[in-house]
Amino acid sequence: MSSFRTVALASALIAGLMASTAHAADVKIALVVKSLGNGFFDAAHKGAEEAAKELGGVQIVYTGPTTTTAEGQIEVINSLISQKVDAIAVSANDKDAVVPVLKRAMQRGIKVISWDSAVAPEGRMLHLNPSSNALIGNMCLKLAADALPGGKGDVAILSATVTSTNQNTWIEEMKKALPKYPGLNLVTTVYGDDLSDKSYRETQGLLQRFPNVKVIIAPTSVGIVAAAQAVKDAGKIGQVYVTGLGLPSEMAGAVHAGATKSFAIWNPIDLGYSATELAYDLVKGAKAEPGAELPMGRMGKLKLDAGNEGAMADPFVYDKTNVDEFAKIF
Ligand code: RAM
């Protein structure tokens, strides 16, 4: 065999070997969301795909139940276990209810992390918070106070589900920070389950039962849109303001209509991107332990605290001066 042919054969063999290792090395990362059809999670999915493309050899399985229930997520996770995915990154509808199924996943060698809405520590290896919880709680109150003359008036909260970890944590933080806003009087919390129609009806009920409510804080991207619509439809623009956490693309209309003066959110694309990077780190052998600094591609590193949790950047505030610009992104 001529040396040319030997080299050609060798490189063909190497190419074939590389192709098969690339195939064998395919990493399947499941992004499990609270429910499908939520723009916030669609944006996170975009970020996950971006990370997968950058990392190479990664397949994203984007999935979740049709409504925000723990039962739906358990079913989805069971199916991911049978599909033998390498990692599960979940935003939980209930921090405790998903623990047994996620424990089973971990026993089978699947790496499990939570992001956005946490799973209890025994059901995951680490948790990625979008931002500091205290900061988010405080920001919601600040936006409510900013919407009121003299920062004074009755406020109500429209949340997602009663078991949603992230909203419950933020509500707790709001309650802790309330003394810093003596003009705000929190009258009630209602739950729209991250469903548009339920959130709309809950807001209508709220407006009827509490005619003195001046601000509705909705720390949910689904609830905030529905609440603003309900305020508008009730002819209460200028009397009742809606604020909280929302997507610029979904809230631009409410801001221009005057139902919302300002609201906040972090970048959901970056959040999905980072969750994917972290899941990949664990698949590749990184250890989730207190003090560890795990790489997240273009987002830098996540430092884990004593509870194996870490947080990303500060939320950003949107109003009529910048909402249209950001509406093009998420
Ligand atoms: C909804 C979900 C999600 C939350 C955002 C702000 O889309 O409840 O978990 O982070 O709102």
mmCIF file of C-alpha atoms and ligand atoms in Angstrom:
data_model
loop_
_atom_site.group_PDB
_atom_site.id
_atom_site.type_symbol
_atom_site.label_atom_id
_atom_site.label_comp_id
_atom_site.label_asym_id
_atom_site.label_seq_id
_atom_site.Cartn_x
_atom_site.Cartn_y
_atom_site.Cartn_z
ATOM 1 C CA MET A 1 0.000 0.000 0.000
ATOM 2 C CA SER A 2 1.461 3.382 -0.939
ATOM 3 C CA SER A 3 2.084 5.757 1.893
ATOM 4 C CA PHE A 4 -0.512 8.114 0.354
ATOM 5 C CA ARG A 5 -3.163 5.395 0.587
ATOM 6 C CA THR A 6 -2.127 4.521 4.120
ATOM 7 C CA VAL A 7 -2.570 8.117 5.190
ATOM 8 C CA ALA A 8 -5.891 8.380 3.362
ATOM 9 C CA LEU A 9 -7.153 5.190 4.976
ATOM 10 C CA ALA A 10 -5.982 6.277 8.383
ATOM 11 C CA SER A 11 -7.726 9.628 8.096
ATOM 12 C CA ALA A 12 -10.895 7.943 6.831
ATOM 13 C CA LEU A 13 -10.787 5.649 9.849
ATOM 14 C CA ILE A 14 -10.222 8.569 12.198
ATOM 15 C CA ALA A 15 -13.087 10.507 10.598
ATOM 16 C CA GLY A 16 -15.366 7.490 11.019
ATOM 17 C CA LEU A 17 -14.263 7.068 14.605
ATOM 18 C CA MET A 18 -14.867 10.731 15.328
ATOM 19 C CA ALA A 19 -18.312 10.570 13.787
ATOM 20 C CA SER A 20 -19.250 7.600 15.921
ATOM 21 C CA THR A 21 -17.803 9.083 19.130
ATOM 22 C CA ALA A 22 -19.610 12.352 18.385
ATOM 23 C CA HIS A 23 -22.798 10.349 18.081
ATOM 24 C CA ALA A 24 -22.116 8.297 21.208
ATOM 25 C CA ALA A 25 -21.231 11.470 23.107
ATOM 26 C CA ASP A 26 -24.574 13.122 22.346
ATOM 27 C CA VAL A 27 -25.824 14.618 25.565
ATOM 28 C CA LYS A 28 -29.578 14.837 26.035
ATOM 29 C CA ILE A 29 -30.646 17.634 28.355
ATOM 30 C CA ALA A 30 -34.333 17.952 29.225
ATOM 31 C CA LEU A 31 -35.667 21.401 30.033
ATOM 32 C CA VAL A 32 -38.849 20.778 32.035
ATOM 33 C CA VAL A 33 -41.025 23.867 32.413
ATOM 34 C CA LYS A 34 -44.025 24.658 34.603
ATOM 35 C CA SER A 35 -46.291 24.504 31.550
ATOM 36 C CA LEU A 36 -46.067 24.720 27.786
ATOM 37 C CA GLY A 37 -47.334 27.795 25.965
ATOM 38 C CA ASN A 38 -45.808 30.302 28.418
ATOM 39 C CA GLY A 39 -43.755 32.987 26.611
ATOM 40 C CA PHE A 40 -41.285 33.180 29.491
ATOM 41 C CA PHE A 41 -40.387 29.511 29.095
ATOM 42 C CA ASP A 42 -40.352 29.771 25.303
ATOM 43 C CA ALA A 43 -37.667 32.443 25.706
ATOM 44 C CA ALA A 44 -35.731 30.199 28.133
ATOM 45 C CA HIS A 45 -35.957 27.431 25.530
ATOM 46 C CA LYS A 46 -34.331 29.759 22.991
ATOM 47 C CA GLY A 47 -31.418 30.224 25.386
ATOM 48 C CA ALA A 48 -31.147 26.477 25.945
ATOM 49 C CA GLU A 49 -30.888 25.877 22.196
ATOM 50 C CA GLU A 50 -28.235 28.578 21.963
ATOM 51 C CA ALA A 51 -26.173 26.841 24.675
ATOM 52 C CA ALA A 52 -26.643 23.449 22.996
ATOM 53 C CA LYS A 53 -25.376 24.831 19.708
ATOM 54 C CA GLU A 54 -22.336 26.391 21.351
ATOM 55 C CA LEU A 55 -21.480 23.258 23.321
ATOM 56 C CA GLY A 56 -21.996 20.910 20.377
ATOM 57 C CA GLY A 57 -23.290 17.341 20.603
ATOM 58 C CA VAL A 58 -26.115 18.437 22.909
ATOM 59 C CA GLN A 59 -29.778 17.775 22.279
ATOM 60 C CA ILE A 60 -32.431 19.759 24.154
ATOM 61 C CA VAL A 61 -35.680 18.007 25.023
ATOM 62 C CA TYR A 62 -38.057 20.893 25.752
ATOM 63 C CA THR A 63 -41.069 19.611 27.643
ATOM 64 C CA GLY A 64 -43.635 20.238 30.367
ATOM 65 C CA PRO A 65 -47.282 19.645 31.178
ATOM 66 C CA THR A 66 -50.075 21.588 29.488
ATOM 67 C CA THR A 67 -51.132 23.129 32.799
ATOM 68 C CA THR A 68 -49.098 24.123 35.856
ATOM 69 C CA THR A 69 -49.520 20.977 37.937
ATOM 70 C CA ALA A 70 -47.036 18.817 39.830
ATOM 71 C CA GLU A 71 -48.852 15.684 38.590
ATOM 72 C CA GLY A 72 -48.246 16.749 35.002
ATOM 73 C CA GLN A 73 -44.558 17.296 35.700
ATOM 74 C CA ILE A 74 -44.222 13.907 37.414
ATOM 75 C CA GLU A 75 -45.637 12.221 34.318
ATOM 76 C CA VAL A 76 -43.250 14.121 32.061
ATOM 77 C CA ILE A 77 -40.238 13.288 34.263
ATOM 78 C CA ASN A 78 -41.154 9.586 34.355
ATOM 79 C CA SER A 79 -41.107 9.555 30.586
ATOM 80 C CA LEU A 80 -37.729 11.333 30.529
ATOM 81 C CA ILE A 81 -36.338 8.620 32.813
ATOM 82 C CA SER A 82 -37.465 5.934 30.343
ATOM 83 C CA GLN A 83 -35.952 7.956 27.485
ATOM 84 C CA LYS A 84 -32.656 7.871 29.431
ATOM 85 C CA VAL A 85 -31.878 11.549 29.138
ATOM 86 C CA ASP A 86 -28.540 12.596 30.663
ATOM 87 C CA ALA A 87 -29.846 15.580 32.612
ATOM 88 C CA ILE A 88 -33.106 17.127 33.748
ATOM 89 C CA ALA A 89 -33.334 20.873 34.416
ATOM 90 C CA VAL A 90 -36.705 21.644 35.957
ATOM 91 C CA SER A 91 -38.702 24.709 37.005
ATOM 92 C CA ALA A 92 -40.952 23.114 39.618
ATOM 93 C CA ASN A 93 -44.679 23.530 40.121
ATOM 94 C CA ASP A 94 -44.287 22.115 43.637
ATOM 95 C CA LYS A 95 -40.938 21.843 45.402
ATOM 96 C CA ASP A 96 -41.834 18.658 47.320
ATOM 97 C CA ALA A 97 -44.195 16.722 45.060
ATOM 98 C CA VAL A 98 -41.542 16.177 42.370
ATOM 99 C CA VAL A 99 -38.847 14.985 44.816
ATOM 100 C CA PRO A 100 -39.556 11.202 44.692
ATOM 101 C CA VAL A 101 -39.522 11.032 40.877
ATOM 102 C CA LEU A 102 -36.403 13.217 40.665
ATOM 103 C CA LYS A 103 -34.678 11.039 43.280
ATOM 104 C CA ARG A 104 -35.449 8.055 41.090
ATOM 105 C CA ALA A 105 -33.922 9.911 38.122
ATOM 106 C CA MET A 106 -30.746 10.624 40.108
ATOM 107 C CA GLN A 107 -30.509 6.988 41.228
ATOM 108 C CA ARG A 108 -30.434 6.052 37.543
ATOM 109 C CA GLY A 109 -27.493 8.382 36.940
ATOM 110 C CA ILE A 110 -29.451 11.324 35.541
ATOM 111 C CA LYS A 111 -28.121 14.722 36.666
ATOM 112 C CA VAL A 112 -30.913 16.849 38.099
ATOM 113 C CA ILE A 113 -30.939 20.591 38.601
ATOM 114 C CA SER A 114 -33.709 23.090 39.207
ATOM 115 C CA TRP A 115 -33.851 26.603 37.840
ATOM 116 C CA ASP A 116 -36.399 29.450 38.065
ATOM 117 C CA SER A 117 -38.699 27.644 40.547
ATOM 118 C CA ALA A 118 -36.768 25.458 42.983
ATOM 119 C CA VAL A 119 -37.067 21.805 43.909
ATOM 120 C CA ALA A 120 -36.408 20.934 47.603
ATOM 121 C CA PRO A 121 -32.671 20.211 48.160
ATOM 122 C CA GLU A 122 -33.106 16.424 48.406
ATOM 123 C CA GLY A 123 -34.604 16.303 44.886
ATOM 124 C CA ARG A 124 -31.901 18.163 42.961
ATOM 125 C CA MET A 125 -28.141 18.669 42.826
ATOM 126 C CA LEU A 126 -28.207 22.451 42.526
ATOM 127 C CA HIS A 127 -30.642 25.306 42.005
ATOM 128 C CA LEU A 128 -30.204 28.328 39.767
ATOM 129 C CA ASN A 129 -32.052 31.466 40.892
ATOM 130 C CA PRO A 130 -32.570 34.170 38.270
ATOM 131 C CA SER A 131 -31.570 36.834 40.775
ATOM 132 C CA SER A 132 -31.433 37.410 44.531
ATOM 133 C CA ASN A 133 -34.863 36.575 45.954
ATOM 134 C CA ALA A 134 -34.718 39.443 48.443
ATOM 135 C CA LEU A 135 -33.922 41.850 45.636
ATOM 136 C CA ILE A 136 -36.881 40.637 43.563
ATOM 137 C CA GLY A 137 -39.279 40.985 46.514
ATOM 138 C CA ASN A 138 -37.999 44.445 47.285
ATOM 139 C CA MET A 139 -38.170 45.512 43.650
ATOM 140 C CA CYS A 140 -41.838 44.485 43.371
ATOM 141 C CA LEU A 141 -42.700 46.685 46.361
ATOM 142 C CA LYS A 142 -40.624 49.567 45.060
ATOM 143 C CA LEU A 143 -42.419 49.463 41.705
ATOM 144 C CA ALA A 144 -45.780 49.421 43.536
ATOM 145 C CA ALA A 145 -44.791 52.412 45.687
ATOM 146 C CA ASP A 146 -43.482 54.248 42.609
ATOM 147 C CA ALA A 147 -46.865 53.857 40.910
ATOM 148 C CA LEU A 148 -48.696 55.597 43.802
ATOM 149 C CA PRO A 149 -48.728 59.274 44.697
ATOM 150 C CA GLY A 150 -46.683 59.518 47.900
ATOM 151 C CA GLY A 151 -46.183 55.750 47.773
ATOM 152 C CA LYS A 152 -49.464 55.318 49.670
ATOM 153 C CA GLY A 153 -52.348 52.928 49.109
ATOM 154 C CA ASP A 154 -53.801 49.416 49.248
ATOM 155 C CA VAL A 155 -52.004 46.758 47.216
ATOM 156 C CA ALA A 156 -52.875 43.164 46.357
ATOM 157 C CA ILE A 157 -50.827 40.321 44.922
ATOM 158 C CA LEU A 158 -51.913 38.157 41.997
ATOM 159 C CA SER A 159 -49.644 35.106 42.093
ATOM 160 C CA ALA A 160 -49.263 31.930 40.033
ATOM 161 C CA THR A 161 -50.127 28.620 41.801
ATOM 162 C CA VAL A 162 -50.275 28.206 45.594
ATOM 163 C CA THR A 163 -47.398 25.697 45.443
ATOM 164 C CA SER A 164 -45.094 27.615 43.099
ATOM 165 C CA THR A 165 -41.698 27.855 44.826
ATOM 166 C CA ASN A 166 -40.445 31.023 43.176
ATOM 167 C CA GLN A 167 -43.609 33.096 43.611
ATOM 168 C CA ASN A 168 -43.997 31.914 47.215
ATOM 169 C CA THR A 169 -40.406 32.891 47.979
ATOM 170 C CA TRP A 170 -40.838 36.321 46.383
ATOM 171 C CA ILE A 171 -44.108 36.904 48.284
ATOM 172 C CA GLU A 172 -42.331 35.994 51.531
ATOM 173 C CA GLU A 173 -39.583 38.470 50.655
ATOM 174 C CA MET A 174 -42.191 41.152 49.886
ATOM 175 C CA LYS A 175 -43.780 40.598 53.286
ATOM 176 C CA LYS A 176 -40.375 40.915 54.963
ATOM 177 C CA ALA A 177 -39.629 44.157 53.104
ATOM 178 C CA LEU A 178 -43.073 45.733 53.692
ATOM 179 C CA PRO A 179 -41.966 47.744 56.755
ATOM 180 C CA LYS A 180 -39.615 49.660 54.433
ATOM 181 C CA TYR A 181 -42.707 50.898 52.559
ATOM 182 C CA PRO A 182 -45.010 52.144 55.323
ATOM 183 C CA GLY A 183 -47.433 53.649 52.778
ATOM 184 C CA LEU A 184 -48.237 50.250 51.266
ATOM 185 C CA ASN A 185 -51.054 48.219 52.766
ATOM 186 C CA LEU A 186 -51.154 44.623 51.508
ATOM 187 C CA VAL A 187 -54.785 43.468 51.581
ATOM 188 C CA THR A 188 -54.763 40.021 49.970
ATOM 189 C CA THR A 189 -53.051 37.488 47.700
ATOM 190 C CA VAL A 190 -54.971 35.613 45.000
ATOM 191 C CA TYR A 191 -53.825 32.860 42.643
ATOM 192 C CA GLY A 192 -54.252 32.740 38.861
ATOM 193 C CA ASP A 193 -52.203 29.527 38.391
ATOM 194 C CA ASP A 194 -50.230 31.032 35.476
ATOM 195 C CA LEU A 195 -53.377 30.596 33.374
ATOM 196 C CA SER A 196 -54.546 33.707 31.513
ATOM 197 C CA ASP A 197 -58.276 33.174 32.018
ATOM 198 C CA LYS A 198 -58.039 32.289 35.719
ATOM 199 C CA SER A 199 -55.686 35.231 36.343
ATOM 200 C CA TYR A 200 -58.139 37.535 34.560
ATOM 201 C CA ARG A 201 -61.095 36.305 36.627
ATOM 202 C CA GLU A 202 -59.158 36.503 39.880
ATOM 203 C CA THR A 203 -58.278 40.120 39.063
ATOM 204 C CA GLN A 204 -61.925 40.940 38.332
ATOM 205 C CA GLY A 205 -62.907 39.427 41.694
ATOM 206 C CA LEU A 206 -60.147 41.364 43.417
ATOM 207 C CA LEU A 207 -61.304 44.675 41.955
ATOM 208 C CA GLN A 208 -64.855 43.996 43.133
ATOM 209 C CA ARG A 209 -63.990 42.783 46.622
ATOM 210 C CA PHE A 210 -61.316 45.410 47.290
ATOM 211 C CA PRO A 211 -62.437 48.653 45.614
ATOM 212 C CA ASN A 212 -59.646 50.562 47.386
ATOM 213 C CA VAL A 213 -56.837 48.532 45.849
ATOM 214 C CA LYS A 214 -54.603 50.899 43.893
ATOM 215 C CA VAL A 215 -51.836 48.542 42.772
ATOM 216 C CA ILE A 216 -51.850 44.888 41.797
ATOM 217 C CA ILE A 217 -48.451 43.225 42.009
ATOM 218 C CA ALA A 218 -48.267 40.156 39.754
ATOM 219 C CA PRO A 219 -44.900 38.386 40.140
ATOM 220 C CA THR A 220 -45.763 36.155 37.183
ATOM 221 C CA SER A 221 -45.393 36.904 33.490
ATOM 222 C CA VAL A 222 -48.755 35.284 32.742
ATOM 223 C CA GLY A 223 -50.643 36.958 35.592
ATOM 224 C CA ILE A 224 -49.331 40.467 34.954
ATOM 225 C CA VAL A 225 -50.657 40.540 31.364
ATOM 226 C CA ALA A 226 -54.086 39.219 32.397
ATOM 227 C CA ALA A 227 -54.314 41.639 35.338
ATOM 228 C CA ALA A 228 -53.491 44.625 33.126
ATOM 229 C CA GLN A 229 -56.176 43.515 30.660
ATOM 230 C CA ALA A 230 -58.753 43.133 33.455
ATOM 231 C CA VAL A 231 -57.953 46.627 34.776
ATOM 232 C CA LYS A 232 -58.321 48.043 31.281
ATOM 233 C CA ASP A 233 -61.602 46.196 30.625
ATOM 234 C CA ALA A 234 -62.990 47.398 33.981
ATOM 235 C CA GLY A 235 -62.333 50.988 32.887
ATOM 236 C CA LYS A 236 -59.927 51.463 35.797
ATOM 237 C CA ILE A 237 -56.870 52.759 33.992
ATOM 238 C CA GLY A 238 -55.485 55.649 36.023
ATOM 239 C CA GLN A 239 -57.135 54.355 39.215
ATOM 240 C CA VAL A 240 -55.496 50.927 39.497
ATOM 241 C CA TYR A 241 -51.968 50.120 38.342
ATOM 242 C CA VAL A 242 -50.491 46.723 37.586
ATOM 243 C CA THR A 243 -46.834 45.925 38.158
ATOM 244 C CA GLY A 244 -44.642 42.910 38.915
ATOM 245 C CA LEU A 245 -42.663 40.610 36.639
ATOM 246 C CA GLY A 246 -43.403 40.377 32.934
ATOM 247 C CA LEU A 247 -41.960 40.140 29.453
ATOM 248 C CA PRO A 248 -41.519 43.390 27.520
ATOM 249 C CA SER A 249 -42.923 41.668 24.399
ATOM 250 C CA GLU A 250 -46.133 40.790 26.262
ATOM 251 C CA MET A 251 -46.395 43.985 28.330
ATOM 252 C CA ALA A 252 -45.760 46.739 25.787
ATOM 253 C CA GLY A 253 -49.518 47.075 25.138
ATOM 254 C CA ALA A 254 -50.339 47.443 28.848
ATOM 255 C CA VAL A 255 -47.625 50.075 29.276
ATOM 256 C CA HIS A 256 -48.852 52.101 26.316
ATOM 257 C CA ALA A 257 -52.474 51.771 27.485
ATOM 258 C CA GLY A 258 -51.475 53.176 30.891
ATOM 259 C CA ALA A 259 -52.459 50.087 32.915
ATOM 260 C CA THR A 260 -48.797 49.608 33.858
ATOM 261 C CA LYS A 261 -46.251 52.320 34.582
ATOM 262 C CA SER A 262 -43.279 50.017 35.067
ATOM 263 C CA PHE A 263 -42.442 46.361 35.685
ATOM 264 C CA ALA A 264 -39.318 44.224 35.953
ATOM 265 C CA ILE A 265 -37.736 41.001 34.723
ATOM 266 C CA TRP A 266 -34.355 39.371 34.152
ATOM 267 C CA ASN A 267 -33.358 37.967 30.782
ATOM 268 C CA PRO A 268 -35.195 34.619 30.376
ATOM 269 C CA ILE A 269 -33.003 33.673 27.387
ATOM 270 C CA ASP A 270 -29.888 33.953 29.566
ATOM 271 C CA LEU A 271 -31.620 31.918 32.268
ATOM 272 C CA GLY A 272 -32.379 28.982 29.935
ATOM 273 C CA TYR A 273 -28.886 29.246 28.493
ATOM 274 C CA SER A 274 -27.291 29.098 31.949
ATOM 275 C CA ALA A 275 -29.460 26.222 33.168
ATOM 276 C CA THR A 276 -28.361 24.203 30.127
ATOM 277 C CA GLU A 277 -24.683 25.014 30.695
ATOM 278 C CA LEU A 278 -24.935 23.923 34.335
ATOM 279 C CA ALA A 279 -26.694 20.661 33.477
ATOM 280 C CA TYR A 280 -23.952 19.992 30.921
ATOM 281 C CA ASP A 281 -21.230 20.674 33.517
ATOM 282 C CA LEU A 282 -22.703 18.007 35.785
ATOM 283 C CA VAL A 283 -23.016 15.490 32.936
ATOM 284 C CA LYS A 284 -19.337 16.083 32.190
ATOM 285 C CA GLY A 285 -18.383 15.275 35.781
ATOM 286 C CA ALA A 286 -18.421 18.617 37.605
ATOM 287 C CA LYS A 287 -19.449 18.310 41.266
ATOM 288 C CA ALA A 288 -22.276 20.400 42.666
ATOM 289 C CA GLU A 289 -20.957 21.263 46.109
ATOM 290 C CA PRO A 290 -20.844 24.374 48.295
ATOM 291 C CA GLY A 291 -18.224 26.837 47.057
ATOM 292 C CA ALA A 292 -17.961 25.238 43.592
ATOM 293 C CA GLU A 293 -17.745 27.646 40.669
ATOM 294 C CA LEU A 294 -19.392 26.146 37.617
ATOM 295 C CA PRO A 295 -18.867 27.567 34.126
ATOM 296 C CA MET A 296 -21.876 28.856 32.186
ATOM 297 C CA GLY A 297 -20.387 29.802 28.803
ATOM 298 C CA ARG A 298 -20.904 33.469 27.947
ATOM 299 C CA MET A 299 -22.614 34.044 31.317
ATOM 300 C CA GLY A 300 -19.443 33.461 33.337
ATOM 301 C CA LYS A 301 -19.487 31.259 36.434
ATOM 302 C CA LEU A 302 -22.059 30.343 39.045
ATOM 303 C CA LYS A 303 -20.793 30.123 42.613
ATOM 304 C CA LEU A 304 -22.774 27.701 44.751
ATOM 305 C CA ASP A 305 -23.677 28.670 48.309
ATOM 306 C CA ALA A 306 -24.021 26.365 51.323
ATOM 307 C CA GLY A 307 -27.361 25.083 49.978
ATOM 308 C CA ASN A 308 -25.965 24.459 46.463
ATOM 309 C CA GLU A 309 -27.848 27.478 45.131
ATOM 310 C CA GLY A 310 -26.587 30.345 43.039
ATOM 311 C CA ALA A 311 -28.091 33.476 41.540
ATOM 312 C CA MET A 312 -27.672 35.351 38.292
ATOM 313 C CA ALA A 313 -27.940 39.085 37.642
ATOM 314 C CA ASP A 314 -30.248 41.840 38.937
ATOM 315 C CA PRO A 315 -33.687 42.301 37.400
ATOM 316 C CA PHE A 316 -34.128 45.190 34.989
ATOM 317 C CA VAL A 317 -36.973 47.724 34.992
ATOM 318 C CA TYR A 318 -39.071 48.511 31.928
ATOM 319 C CA ASP A 319 -41.381 51.447 31.270
ATOM 320 C CA LYS A 320 -42.616 53.415 28.278
ATOM 321 C CA THR A 321 -39.092 54.656 27.502
ATOM 322 C CA ASN A 322 -37.555 51.221 26.834
ATOM 323 C CA VAL A 323 -40.311 48.599 26.609
ATOM 324 C CA ASP A 324 -40.525 48.630 22.790
ATOM 325 C CA GLU A 325 -36.801 48.198 22.368
ATOM 326 C CA PHE A 326 -36.721 45.109 24.617
ATOM 327 C CA ALA A 327 -40.003 43.765 23.238
ATOM 328 C CA LYS A 328 -38.007 42.762 20.158
ATOM 329 C CA ILE A 329 -35.800 40.468 22.242
ATOM 330 C CA PHE A 330 -38.077 38.701 24.775
HETATM 331 C C1 RAM B 1 -44.077 32.943 34.951
HETATM 332 C C2 RAM B 1 -43.630 31.727 35.697
HETATM 333 C C3 RAM B 1 -42.151 31.746 35.959
HETATM 334 C C4 RAM B 1 -41.717 33.081 36.535
HETATM 335 C C5 RAM B 1 -42.147 34.203 35.626
HETATM 336 C C6 RAM B 1 -41.756 35.559 36.181
HETATM 337 O O1 RAM B 1 -43.737 32.829 33.608
HETATM 338 O O2 RAM B 1 -44.337 31.639 36.887
HETATM 339 O O3 RAM B 1 -41.828 30.717 36.837
HETATM 340 O O4 RAM B 1 -40.325 33.132 36.742
HETATM 341 O O5 RAM B 1 -43.547 34.140 35.491
#
